[in-house]
PDB file of C-alpha atoms in Angstrom:
ATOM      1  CA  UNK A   1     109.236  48.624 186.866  1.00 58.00           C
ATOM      2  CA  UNK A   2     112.712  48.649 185.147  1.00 55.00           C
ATOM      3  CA  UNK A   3     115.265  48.306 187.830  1.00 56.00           C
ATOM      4  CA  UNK A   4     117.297  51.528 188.059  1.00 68.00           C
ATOM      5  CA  UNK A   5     120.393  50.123 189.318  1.00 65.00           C
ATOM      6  CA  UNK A   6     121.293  52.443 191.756  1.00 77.00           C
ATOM      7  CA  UNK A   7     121.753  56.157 189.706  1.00 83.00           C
ATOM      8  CA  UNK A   8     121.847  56.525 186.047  1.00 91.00           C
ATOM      9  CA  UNK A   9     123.198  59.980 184.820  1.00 92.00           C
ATOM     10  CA  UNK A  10     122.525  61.528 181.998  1.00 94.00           C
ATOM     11  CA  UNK A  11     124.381  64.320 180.446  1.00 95.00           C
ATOM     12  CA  UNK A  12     123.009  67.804 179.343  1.00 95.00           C
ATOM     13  CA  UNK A  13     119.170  66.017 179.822  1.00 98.00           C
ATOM     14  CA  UNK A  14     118.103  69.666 179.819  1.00 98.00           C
ATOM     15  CA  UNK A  15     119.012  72.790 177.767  1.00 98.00           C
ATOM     16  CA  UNK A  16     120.677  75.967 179.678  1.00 98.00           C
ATOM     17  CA  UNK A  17     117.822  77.776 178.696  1.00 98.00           C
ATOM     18  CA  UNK A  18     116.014  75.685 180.936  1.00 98.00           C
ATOM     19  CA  UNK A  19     118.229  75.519 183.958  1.00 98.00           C
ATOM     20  CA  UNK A  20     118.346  79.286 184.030  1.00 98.00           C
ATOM     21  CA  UNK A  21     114.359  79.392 183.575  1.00 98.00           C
ATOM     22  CA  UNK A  22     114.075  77.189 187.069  1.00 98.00           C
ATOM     23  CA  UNK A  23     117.107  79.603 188.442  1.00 98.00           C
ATOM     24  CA  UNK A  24     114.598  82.567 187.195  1.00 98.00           C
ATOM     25  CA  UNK A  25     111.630  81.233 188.632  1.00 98.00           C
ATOM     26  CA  UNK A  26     113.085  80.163 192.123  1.00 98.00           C
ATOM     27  CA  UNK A  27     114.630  83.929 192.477  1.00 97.00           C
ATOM     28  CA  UNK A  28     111.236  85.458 192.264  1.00 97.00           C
ATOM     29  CA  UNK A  29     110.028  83.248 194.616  1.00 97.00           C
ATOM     30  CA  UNK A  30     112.407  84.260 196.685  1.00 95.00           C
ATOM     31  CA  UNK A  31     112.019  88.009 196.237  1.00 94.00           C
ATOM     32  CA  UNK A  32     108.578  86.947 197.380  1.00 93.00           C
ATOM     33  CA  UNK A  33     109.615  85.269 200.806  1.00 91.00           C
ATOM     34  CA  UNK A  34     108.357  86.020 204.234  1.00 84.00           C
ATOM     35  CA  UNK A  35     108.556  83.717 206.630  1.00 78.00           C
ATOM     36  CA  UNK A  36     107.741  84.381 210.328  1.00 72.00           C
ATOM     37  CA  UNK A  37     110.385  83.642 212.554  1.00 73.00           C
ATOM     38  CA  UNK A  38     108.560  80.955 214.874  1.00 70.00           C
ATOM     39  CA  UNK A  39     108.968  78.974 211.200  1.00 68.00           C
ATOM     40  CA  UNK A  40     111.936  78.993 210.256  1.00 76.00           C
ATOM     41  CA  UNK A  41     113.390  75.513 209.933  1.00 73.00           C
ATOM     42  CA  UNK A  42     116.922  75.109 209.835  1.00 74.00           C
ATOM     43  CA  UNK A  43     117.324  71.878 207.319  1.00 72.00           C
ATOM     44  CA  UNK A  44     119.838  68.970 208.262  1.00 69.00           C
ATOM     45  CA  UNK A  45     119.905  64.762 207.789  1.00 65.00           C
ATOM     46  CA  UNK A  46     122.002  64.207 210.843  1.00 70.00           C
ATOM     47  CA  UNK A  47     119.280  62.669 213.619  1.00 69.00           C
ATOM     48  CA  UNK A  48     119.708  64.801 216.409  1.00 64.00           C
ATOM     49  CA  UNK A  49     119.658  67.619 214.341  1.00 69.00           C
ATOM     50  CA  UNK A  50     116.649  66.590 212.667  1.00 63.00           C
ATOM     51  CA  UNK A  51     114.567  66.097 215.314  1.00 61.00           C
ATOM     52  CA  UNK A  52     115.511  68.918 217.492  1.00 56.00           C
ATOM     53  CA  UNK A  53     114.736  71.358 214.213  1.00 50.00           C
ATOM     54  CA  UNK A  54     111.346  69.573 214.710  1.00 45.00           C
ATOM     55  CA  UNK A  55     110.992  70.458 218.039  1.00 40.00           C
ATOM     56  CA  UNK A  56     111.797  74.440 217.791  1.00 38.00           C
ATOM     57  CA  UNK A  57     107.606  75.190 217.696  1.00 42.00           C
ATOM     58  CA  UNK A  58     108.369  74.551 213.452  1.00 70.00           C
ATOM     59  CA  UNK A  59     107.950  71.048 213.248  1.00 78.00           C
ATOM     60  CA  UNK A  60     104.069  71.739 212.025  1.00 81.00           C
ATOM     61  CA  UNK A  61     105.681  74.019 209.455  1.00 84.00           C
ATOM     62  CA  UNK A  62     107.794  71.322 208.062  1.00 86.00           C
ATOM     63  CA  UNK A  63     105.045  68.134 208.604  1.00 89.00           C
ATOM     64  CA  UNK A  64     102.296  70.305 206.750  1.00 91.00           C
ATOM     65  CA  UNK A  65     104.644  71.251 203.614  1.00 93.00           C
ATOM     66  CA  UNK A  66     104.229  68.405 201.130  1.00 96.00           C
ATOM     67  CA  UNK A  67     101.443  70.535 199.536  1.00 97.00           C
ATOM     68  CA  UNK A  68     103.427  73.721 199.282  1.00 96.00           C
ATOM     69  CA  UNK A  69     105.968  75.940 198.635  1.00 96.00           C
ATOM     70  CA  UNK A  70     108.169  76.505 201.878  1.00 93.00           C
ATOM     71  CA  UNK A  71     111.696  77.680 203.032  1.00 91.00           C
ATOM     72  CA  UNK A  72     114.123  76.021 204.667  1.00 89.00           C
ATOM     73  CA  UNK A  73     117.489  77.699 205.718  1.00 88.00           C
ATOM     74  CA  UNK A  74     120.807  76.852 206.756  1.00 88.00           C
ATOM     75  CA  UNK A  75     122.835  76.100 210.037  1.00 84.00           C
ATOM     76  CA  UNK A  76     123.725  79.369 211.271  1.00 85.00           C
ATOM     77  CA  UNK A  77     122.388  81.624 209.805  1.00 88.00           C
ATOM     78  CA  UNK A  78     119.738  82.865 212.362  1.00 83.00           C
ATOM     79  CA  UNK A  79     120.230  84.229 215.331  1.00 83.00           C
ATOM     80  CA  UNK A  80     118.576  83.378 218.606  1.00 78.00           C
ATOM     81  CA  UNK A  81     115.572  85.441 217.945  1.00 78.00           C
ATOM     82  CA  UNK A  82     115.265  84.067 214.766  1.00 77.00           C
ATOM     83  CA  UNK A  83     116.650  86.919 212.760  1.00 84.00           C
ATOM     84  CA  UNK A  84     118.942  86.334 209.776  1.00 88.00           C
ATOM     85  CA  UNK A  85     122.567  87.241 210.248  1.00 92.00           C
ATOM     86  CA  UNK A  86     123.389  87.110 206.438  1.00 91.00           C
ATOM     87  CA  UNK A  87     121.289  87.998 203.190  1.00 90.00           C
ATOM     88  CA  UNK A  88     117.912  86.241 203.527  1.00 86.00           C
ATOM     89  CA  UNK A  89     118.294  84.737 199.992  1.00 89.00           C
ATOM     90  CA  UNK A  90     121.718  83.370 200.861  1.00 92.00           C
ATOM     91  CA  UNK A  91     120.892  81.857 204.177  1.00 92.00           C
ATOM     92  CA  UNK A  92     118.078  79.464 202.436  1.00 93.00           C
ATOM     93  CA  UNK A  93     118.657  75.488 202.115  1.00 93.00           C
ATOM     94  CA  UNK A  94     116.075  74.212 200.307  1.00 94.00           C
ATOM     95  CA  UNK A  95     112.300  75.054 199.052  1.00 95.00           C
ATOM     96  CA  UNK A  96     109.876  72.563 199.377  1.00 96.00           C
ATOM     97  CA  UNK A  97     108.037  70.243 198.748  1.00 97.00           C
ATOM     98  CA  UNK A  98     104.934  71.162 195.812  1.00 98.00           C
ATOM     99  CA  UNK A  99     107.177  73.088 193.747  1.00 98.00           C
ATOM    100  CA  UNK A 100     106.132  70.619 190.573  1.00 98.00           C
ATOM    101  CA  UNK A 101     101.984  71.795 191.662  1.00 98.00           C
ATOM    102  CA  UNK A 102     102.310  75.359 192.076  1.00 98.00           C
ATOM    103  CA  UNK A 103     105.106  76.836 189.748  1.00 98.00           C
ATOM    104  CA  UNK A 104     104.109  76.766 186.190  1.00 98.00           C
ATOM    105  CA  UNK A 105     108.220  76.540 185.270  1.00 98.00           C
ATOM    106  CA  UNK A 106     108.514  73.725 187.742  1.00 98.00           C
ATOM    107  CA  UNK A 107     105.583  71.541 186.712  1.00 98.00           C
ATOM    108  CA  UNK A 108     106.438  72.496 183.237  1.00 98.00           C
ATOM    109  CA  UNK A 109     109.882  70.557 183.719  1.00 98.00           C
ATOM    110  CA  UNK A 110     108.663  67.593 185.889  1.00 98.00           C
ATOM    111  CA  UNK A 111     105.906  66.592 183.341  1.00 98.00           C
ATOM    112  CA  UNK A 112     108.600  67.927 180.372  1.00 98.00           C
ATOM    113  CA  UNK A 113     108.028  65.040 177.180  1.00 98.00           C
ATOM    114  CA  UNK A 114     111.950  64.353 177.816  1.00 98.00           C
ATOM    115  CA  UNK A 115     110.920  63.051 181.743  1.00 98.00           C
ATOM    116  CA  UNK A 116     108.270  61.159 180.715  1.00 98.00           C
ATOM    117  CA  UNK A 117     109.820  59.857 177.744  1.00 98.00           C
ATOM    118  CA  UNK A 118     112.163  58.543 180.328  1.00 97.00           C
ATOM    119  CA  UNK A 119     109.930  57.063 182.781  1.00 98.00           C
ATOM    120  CA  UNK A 120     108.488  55.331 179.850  1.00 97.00           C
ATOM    121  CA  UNK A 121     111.969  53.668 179.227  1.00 96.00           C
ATOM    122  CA  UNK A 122     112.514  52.944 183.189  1.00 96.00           C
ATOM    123  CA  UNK A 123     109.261  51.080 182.705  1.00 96.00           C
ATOM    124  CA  UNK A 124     107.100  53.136 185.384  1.00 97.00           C
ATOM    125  CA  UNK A 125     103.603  52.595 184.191  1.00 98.00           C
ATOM    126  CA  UNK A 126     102.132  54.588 186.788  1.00 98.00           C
ATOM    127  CA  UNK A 127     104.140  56.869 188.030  1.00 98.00           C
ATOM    128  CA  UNK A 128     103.085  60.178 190.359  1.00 98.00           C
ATOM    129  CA  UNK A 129     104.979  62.271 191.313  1.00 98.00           C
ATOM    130  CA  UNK A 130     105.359  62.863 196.000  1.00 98.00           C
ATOM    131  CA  UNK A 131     107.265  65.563 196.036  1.00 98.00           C
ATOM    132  CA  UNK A 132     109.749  68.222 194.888  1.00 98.00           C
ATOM    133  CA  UNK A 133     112.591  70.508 196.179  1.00 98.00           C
ATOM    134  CA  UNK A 134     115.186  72.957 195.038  1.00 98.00           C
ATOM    135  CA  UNK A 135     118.001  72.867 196.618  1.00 97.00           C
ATOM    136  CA  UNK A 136     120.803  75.625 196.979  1.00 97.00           C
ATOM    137  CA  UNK A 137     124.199  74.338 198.455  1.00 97.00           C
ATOM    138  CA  UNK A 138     125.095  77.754 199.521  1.00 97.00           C
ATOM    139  CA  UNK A 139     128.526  78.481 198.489  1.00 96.00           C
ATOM    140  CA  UNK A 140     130.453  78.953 201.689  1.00 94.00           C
ATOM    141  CA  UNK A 141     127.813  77.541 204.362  1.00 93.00           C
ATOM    142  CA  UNK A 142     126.102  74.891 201.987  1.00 93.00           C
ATOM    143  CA  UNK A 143     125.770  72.276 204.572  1.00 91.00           C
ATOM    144  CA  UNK A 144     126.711  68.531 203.979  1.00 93.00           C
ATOM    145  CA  UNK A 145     124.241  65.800 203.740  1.00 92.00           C
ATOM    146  CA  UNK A 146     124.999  62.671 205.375  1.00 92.00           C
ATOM    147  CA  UNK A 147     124.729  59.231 204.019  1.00 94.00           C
ATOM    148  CA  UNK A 148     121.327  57.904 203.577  1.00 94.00           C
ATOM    149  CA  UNK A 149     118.672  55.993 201.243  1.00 96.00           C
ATOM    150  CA  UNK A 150     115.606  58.195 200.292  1.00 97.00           C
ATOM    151  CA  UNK A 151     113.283  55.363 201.506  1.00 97.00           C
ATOM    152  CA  UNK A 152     114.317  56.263 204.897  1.00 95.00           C
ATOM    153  CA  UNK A 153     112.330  59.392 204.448  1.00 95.00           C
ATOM    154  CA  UNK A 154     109.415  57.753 201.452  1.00 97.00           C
ATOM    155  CA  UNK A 155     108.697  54.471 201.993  1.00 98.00           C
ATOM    156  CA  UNK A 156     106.530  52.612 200.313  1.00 98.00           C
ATOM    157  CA  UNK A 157     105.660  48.579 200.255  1.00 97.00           C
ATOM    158  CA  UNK A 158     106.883  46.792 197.987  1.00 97.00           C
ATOM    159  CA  UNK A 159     110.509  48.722 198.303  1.00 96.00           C
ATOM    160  CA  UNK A 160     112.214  49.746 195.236  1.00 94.00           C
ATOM    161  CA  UNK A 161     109.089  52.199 194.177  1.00 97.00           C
ATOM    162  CA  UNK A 162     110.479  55.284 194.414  1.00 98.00           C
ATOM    163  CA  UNK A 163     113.039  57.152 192.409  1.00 98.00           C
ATOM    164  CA  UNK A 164     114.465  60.531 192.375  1.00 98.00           C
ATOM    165  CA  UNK A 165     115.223  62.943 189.585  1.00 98.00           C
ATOM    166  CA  UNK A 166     118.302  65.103 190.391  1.00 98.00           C
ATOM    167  CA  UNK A 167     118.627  68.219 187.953  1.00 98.00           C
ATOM    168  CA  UNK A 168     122.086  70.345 188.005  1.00 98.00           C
ATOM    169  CA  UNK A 169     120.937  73.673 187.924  1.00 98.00           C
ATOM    170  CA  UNK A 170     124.821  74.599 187.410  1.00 98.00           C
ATOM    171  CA  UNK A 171     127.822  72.461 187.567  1.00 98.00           C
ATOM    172  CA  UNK A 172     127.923  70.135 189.996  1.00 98.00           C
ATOM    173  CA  UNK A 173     131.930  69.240 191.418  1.00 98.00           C
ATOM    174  CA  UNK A 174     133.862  67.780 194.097  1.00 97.00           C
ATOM    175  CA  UNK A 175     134.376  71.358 195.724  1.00 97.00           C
ATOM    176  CA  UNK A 176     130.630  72.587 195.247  1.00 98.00           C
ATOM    177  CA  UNK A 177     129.222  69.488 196.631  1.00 98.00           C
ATOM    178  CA  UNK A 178     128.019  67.046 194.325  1.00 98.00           C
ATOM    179  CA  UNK A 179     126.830  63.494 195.141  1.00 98.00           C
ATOM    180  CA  UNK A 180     128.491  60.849 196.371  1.00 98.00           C
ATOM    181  CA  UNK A 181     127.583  57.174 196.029  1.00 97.00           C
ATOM    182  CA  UNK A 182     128.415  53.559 197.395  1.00 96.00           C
ATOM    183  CA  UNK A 183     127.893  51.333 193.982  1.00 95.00           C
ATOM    184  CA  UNK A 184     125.999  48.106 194.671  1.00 94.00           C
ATOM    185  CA  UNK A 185     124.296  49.869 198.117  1.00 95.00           C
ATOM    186  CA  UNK A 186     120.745  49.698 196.773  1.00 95.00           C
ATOM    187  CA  UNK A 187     120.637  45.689 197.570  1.00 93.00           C
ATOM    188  CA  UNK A 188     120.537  45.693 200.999  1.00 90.00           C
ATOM    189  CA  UNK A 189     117.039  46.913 202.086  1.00 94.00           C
ATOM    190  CA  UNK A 190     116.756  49.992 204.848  1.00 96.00           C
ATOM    191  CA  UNK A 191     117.670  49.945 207.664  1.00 92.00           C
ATOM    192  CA  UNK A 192     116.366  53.511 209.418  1.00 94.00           C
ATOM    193  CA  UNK A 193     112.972  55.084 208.900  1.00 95.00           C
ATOM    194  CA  UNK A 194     111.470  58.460 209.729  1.00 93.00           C
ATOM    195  CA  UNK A 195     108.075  57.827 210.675  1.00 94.00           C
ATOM    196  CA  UNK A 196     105.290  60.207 212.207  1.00 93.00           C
ATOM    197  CA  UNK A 197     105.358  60.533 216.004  1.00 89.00           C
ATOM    198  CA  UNK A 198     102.417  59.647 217.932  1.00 84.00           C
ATOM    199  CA  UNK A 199     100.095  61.712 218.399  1.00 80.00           C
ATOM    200  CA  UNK A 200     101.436  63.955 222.150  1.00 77.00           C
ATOM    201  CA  UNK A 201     104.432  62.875 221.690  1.00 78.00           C
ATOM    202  CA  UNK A 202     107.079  65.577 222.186  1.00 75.00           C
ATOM    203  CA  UNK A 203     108.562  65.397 218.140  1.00 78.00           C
ATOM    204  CA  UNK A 204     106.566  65.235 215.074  1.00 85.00           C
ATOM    205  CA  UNK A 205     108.345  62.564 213.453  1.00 88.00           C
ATOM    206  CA  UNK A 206     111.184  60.148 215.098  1.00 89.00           C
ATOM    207  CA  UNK A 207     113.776  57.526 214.010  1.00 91.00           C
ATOM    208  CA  UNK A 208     113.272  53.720 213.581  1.00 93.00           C
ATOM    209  CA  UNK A 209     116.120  51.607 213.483  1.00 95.00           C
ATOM    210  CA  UNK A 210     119.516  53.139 212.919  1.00 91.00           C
ATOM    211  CA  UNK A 211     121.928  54.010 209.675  1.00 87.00           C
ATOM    212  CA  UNK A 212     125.061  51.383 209.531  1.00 92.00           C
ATOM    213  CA  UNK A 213     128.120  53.047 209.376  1.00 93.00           C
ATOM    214  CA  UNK A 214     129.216  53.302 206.273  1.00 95.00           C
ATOM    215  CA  UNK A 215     132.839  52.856 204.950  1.00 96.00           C
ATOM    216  CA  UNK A 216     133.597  56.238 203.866  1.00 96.00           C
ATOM    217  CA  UNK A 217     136.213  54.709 200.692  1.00 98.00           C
ATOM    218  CA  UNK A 218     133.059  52.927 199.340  1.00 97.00           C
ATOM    219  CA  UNK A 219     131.685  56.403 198.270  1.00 98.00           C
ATOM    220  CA  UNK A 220     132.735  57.600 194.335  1.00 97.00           C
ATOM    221  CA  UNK A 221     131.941  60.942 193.660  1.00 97.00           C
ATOM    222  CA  UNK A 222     129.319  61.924 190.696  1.00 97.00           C
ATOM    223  CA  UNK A 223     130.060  65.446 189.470  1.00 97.00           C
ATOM    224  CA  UNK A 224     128.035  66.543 186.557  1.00 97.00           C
ATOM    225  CA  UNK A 225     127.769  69.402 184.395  1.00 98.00           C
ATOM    226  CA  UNK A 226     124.746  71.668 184.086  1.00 98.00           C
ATOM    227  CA  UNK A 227     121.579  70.401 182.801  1.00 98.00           C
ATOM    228  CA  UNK A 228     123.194  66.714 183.577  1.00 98.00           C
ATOM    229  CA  UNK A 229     119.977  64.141 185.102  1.00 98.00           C
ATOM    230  CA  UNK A 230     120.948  61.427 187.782  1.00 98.00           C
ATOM    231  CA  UNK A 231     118.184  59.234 188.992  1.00 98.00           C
ATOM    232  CA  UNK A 232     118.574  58.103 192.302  1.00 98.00           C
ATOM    233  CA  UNK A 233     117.105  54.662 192.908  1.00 97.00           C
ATOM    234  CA  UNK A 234     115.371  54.823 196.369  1.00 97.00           C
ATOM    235  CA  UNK A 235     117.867  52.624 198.453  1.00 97.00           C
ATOM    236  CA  UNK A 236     120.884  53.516 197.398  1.00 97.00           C
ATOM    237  CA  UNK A 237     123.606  55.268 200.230  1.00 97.00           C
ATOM    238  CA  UNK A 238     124.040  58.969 198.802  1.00 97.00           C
ATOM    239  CA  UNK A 239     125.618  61.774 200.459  1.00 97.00           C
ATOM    240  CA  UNK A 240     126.800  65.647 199.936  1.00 97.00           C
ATOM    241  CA  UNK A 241     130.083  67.045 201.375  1.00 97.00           C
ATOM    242  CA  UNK A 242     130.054  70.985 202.673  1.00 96.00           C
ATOM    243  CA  UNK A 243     129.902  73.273 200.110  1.00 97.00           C
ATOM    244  CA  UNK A 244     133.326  75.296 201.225  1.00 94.00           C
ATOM    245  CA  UNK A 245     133.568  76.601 197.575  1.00 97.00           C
ATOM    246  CA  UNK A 246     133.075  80.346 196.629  1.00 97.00           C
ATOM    247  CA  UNK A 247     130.315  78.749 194.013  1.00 97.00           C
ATOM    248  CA  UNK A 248     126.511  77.715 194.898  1.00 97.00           C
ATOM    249  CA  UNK A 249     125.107  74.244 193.793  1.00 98.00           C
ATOM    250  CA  UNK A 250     121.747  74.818 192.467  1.00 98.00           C
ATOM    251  CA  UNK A 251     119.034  71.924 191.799  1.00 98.00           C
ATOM    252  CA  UNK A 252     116.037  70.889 191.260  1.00 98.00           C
ATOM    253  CA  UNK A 253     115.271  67.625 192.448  1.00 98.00           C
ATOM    254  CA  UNK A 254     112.129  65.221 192.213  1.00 98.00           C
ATOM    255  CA  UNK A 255     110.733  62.106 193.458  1.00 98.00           C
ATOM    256  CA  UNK A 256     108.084  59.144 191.730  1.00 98.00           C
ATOM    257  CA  UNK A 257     106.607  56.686 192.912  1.00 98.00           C
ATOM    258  CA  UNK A 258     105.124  53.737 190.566  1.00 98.00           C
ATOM    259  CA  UNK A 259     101.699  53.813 191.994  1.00 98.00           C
ATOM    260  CA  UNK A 260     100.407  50.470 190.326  1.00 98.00           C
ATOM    261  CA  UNK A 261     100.875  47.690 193.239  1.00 98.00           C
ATOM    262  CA  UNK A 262     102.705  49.905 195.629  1.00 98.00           C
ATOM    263  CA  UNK A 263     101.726  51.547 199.069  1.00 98.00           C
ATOM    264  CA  UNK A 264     102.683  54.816 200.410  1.00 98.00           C
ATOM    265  CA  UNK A 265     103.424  54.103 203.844  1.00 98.00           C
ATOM    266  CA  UNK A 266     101.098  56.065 206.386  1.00 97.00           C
ATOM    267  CA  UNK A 267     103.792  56.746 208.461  1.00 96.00           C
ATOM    268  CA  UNK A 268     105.668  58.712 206.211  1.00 97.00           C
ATOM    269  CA  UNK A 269     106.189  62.542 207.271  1.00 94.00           C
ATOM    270  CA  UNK A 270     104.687  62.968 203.352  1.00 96.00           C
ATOM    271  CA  UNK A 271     101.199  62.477 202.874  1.00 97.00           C
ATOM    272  CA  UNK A 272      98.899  63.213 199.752  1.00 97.00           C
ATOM    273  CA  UNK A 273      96.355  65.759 200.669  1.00 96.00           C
ATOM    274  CA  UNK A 274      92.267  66.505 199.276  1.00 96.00           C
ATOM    275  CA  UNK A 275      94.194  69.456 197.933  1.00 95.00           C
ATOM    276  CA  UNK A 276      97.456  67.985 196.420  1.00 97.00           C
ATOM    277  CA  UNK A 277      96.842  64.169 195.847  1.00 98.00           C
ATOM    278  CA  UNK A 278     100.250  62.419 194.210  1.00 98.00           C
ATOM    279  CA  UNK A 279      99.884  63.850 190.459  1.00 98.00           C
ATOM    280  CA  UNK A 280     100.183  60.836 187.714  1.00 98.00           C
ATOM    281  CA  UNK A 281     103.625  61.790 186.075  1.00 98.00           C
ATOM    282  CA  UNK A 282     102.083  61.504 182.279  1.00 98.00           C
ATOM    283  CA  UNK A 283      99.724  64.002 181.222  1.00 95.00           C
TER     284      UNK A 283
END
């Protein structure tokens, strides 16, 4: 596999037409949404956070999503009987995480020509595909995501398997929240994982080993226009500030892994099902 050196961006690697197809697609599925109240996960990378959300009787909501379409919502935006306080469609964080298996307009784009033209040139020879999410950065409440390597989350032996596929749905800036990376951070291994909880223990998944603190100048900010590509590699430090602009931050995000010699850690909260094995990128 062609090392992806940490991100590589690519400008306009999809048409508006697109981008406002996904932004089409993701607001039916929206106008579709019910979610009952026990399951509604508020979504967050800090660690407390994180595993408290997993232990508010949702965590099987979350741990059993990698094979569908599910809704994740924002800090705040419930109250304590799990009622929303603001417009259901502007409270939600993310959807996720088989977007690319059950929308047509999603697995359309994943398995696009363009995308596997690319993984072609990355030199992924087997590449599937583990998961998918959009993600809204609600303008206003769009909450930040702190520094971290994806591999915390999908690891996979050998490291350096895994790579992500961010998609600006609309322009991404410093205000609305775009990414944020440490050059030269994907070098230095992991040093936290979220792994699957023992079976009675009182979480669904828990923290091994801790994230370094990171020296906040290191970070240079990505912003990127609409239908701009980054590929993350899977160890390099990324983060998101707040969104505290009046504008949202939609995208569509992806992750591979190159299958050939690799193993997908059985630990990981993300496991291939009978009914959604990892799909092979190329068709």
């Amino acid at each position: 596999m062609a090392s992806v050196t940490q991100h590589q961006m690519q400008k306009h690697f999809f048409s508006p037409e697109e981008c406002d197809s996904m932004r089409s697609s993701i607001q039916r599925i929206l106008d579709g949404m019910e979610v009952p109240p026990h399951c509604r996960t508020e979504f967050s990378t800090k660690e407390e956070e994180q595993l408290q959300a997993q232990m508010q009787g949702s965590s099987d909501y979350f741990l059993t999503s990698g094979d569908k379409i599910r809704f994740f919502f924002e800090k705040g935006v419930l109250d304590e009987r799990g009622n929303f306080l603001i417009a259901k469609e502007k409270s939600v964080s993310k959807i996720g995480h088989a977007l690319h298996a059950h929308d047509p307009v999603f697995k359309q784009i994943t398995h696009s020509s363009k995308v596997q033209e690319l993984g072609r040139k990355l030199g992924l020879e087997r590449p599937v595909v583990v998961q998918s999410m959009y993600i809204f950065k609600q303008p206003g409440i769009g909450g930040e995501v702190t520094p971290h390597q994806d591999a915390t989350f999908l690891h996979t032996e050998p490291l350096g398997r895994v790579l992500g596929f961010w998609i600006a749905l609309e322009d991404a800036t410093q205000e609305n929240g775009c990414l944020w990376f440490i050059p030269g951070s994907h070098t230095s291994g992991v040093t936290r994982r979220m792994v699957r909880a023992a079976q009675g223990a009182s979480t669904c998944v828990e923290f091994v080993g801790s994230e370094p603190a990171y020296d906040e100048s290191k970070f240079i900010p990505v912003p990127i226009s609409k239908g701009g590509l980054i590929v993350i590699h899977g160890e390099v430090v990324h983060k998101s500030e707040m969104n505290s602009s009046a504008f949202s931050r939609h995208v569509y995000t992806f992750h591979v892994m190159e299958a050939k010699g690799t193993s997908w850690s059985k630990e990981n909260w993300l496991q291939p099902t009978p009914e959604l094995p990892f799909p092979p990128l190329y068709t």
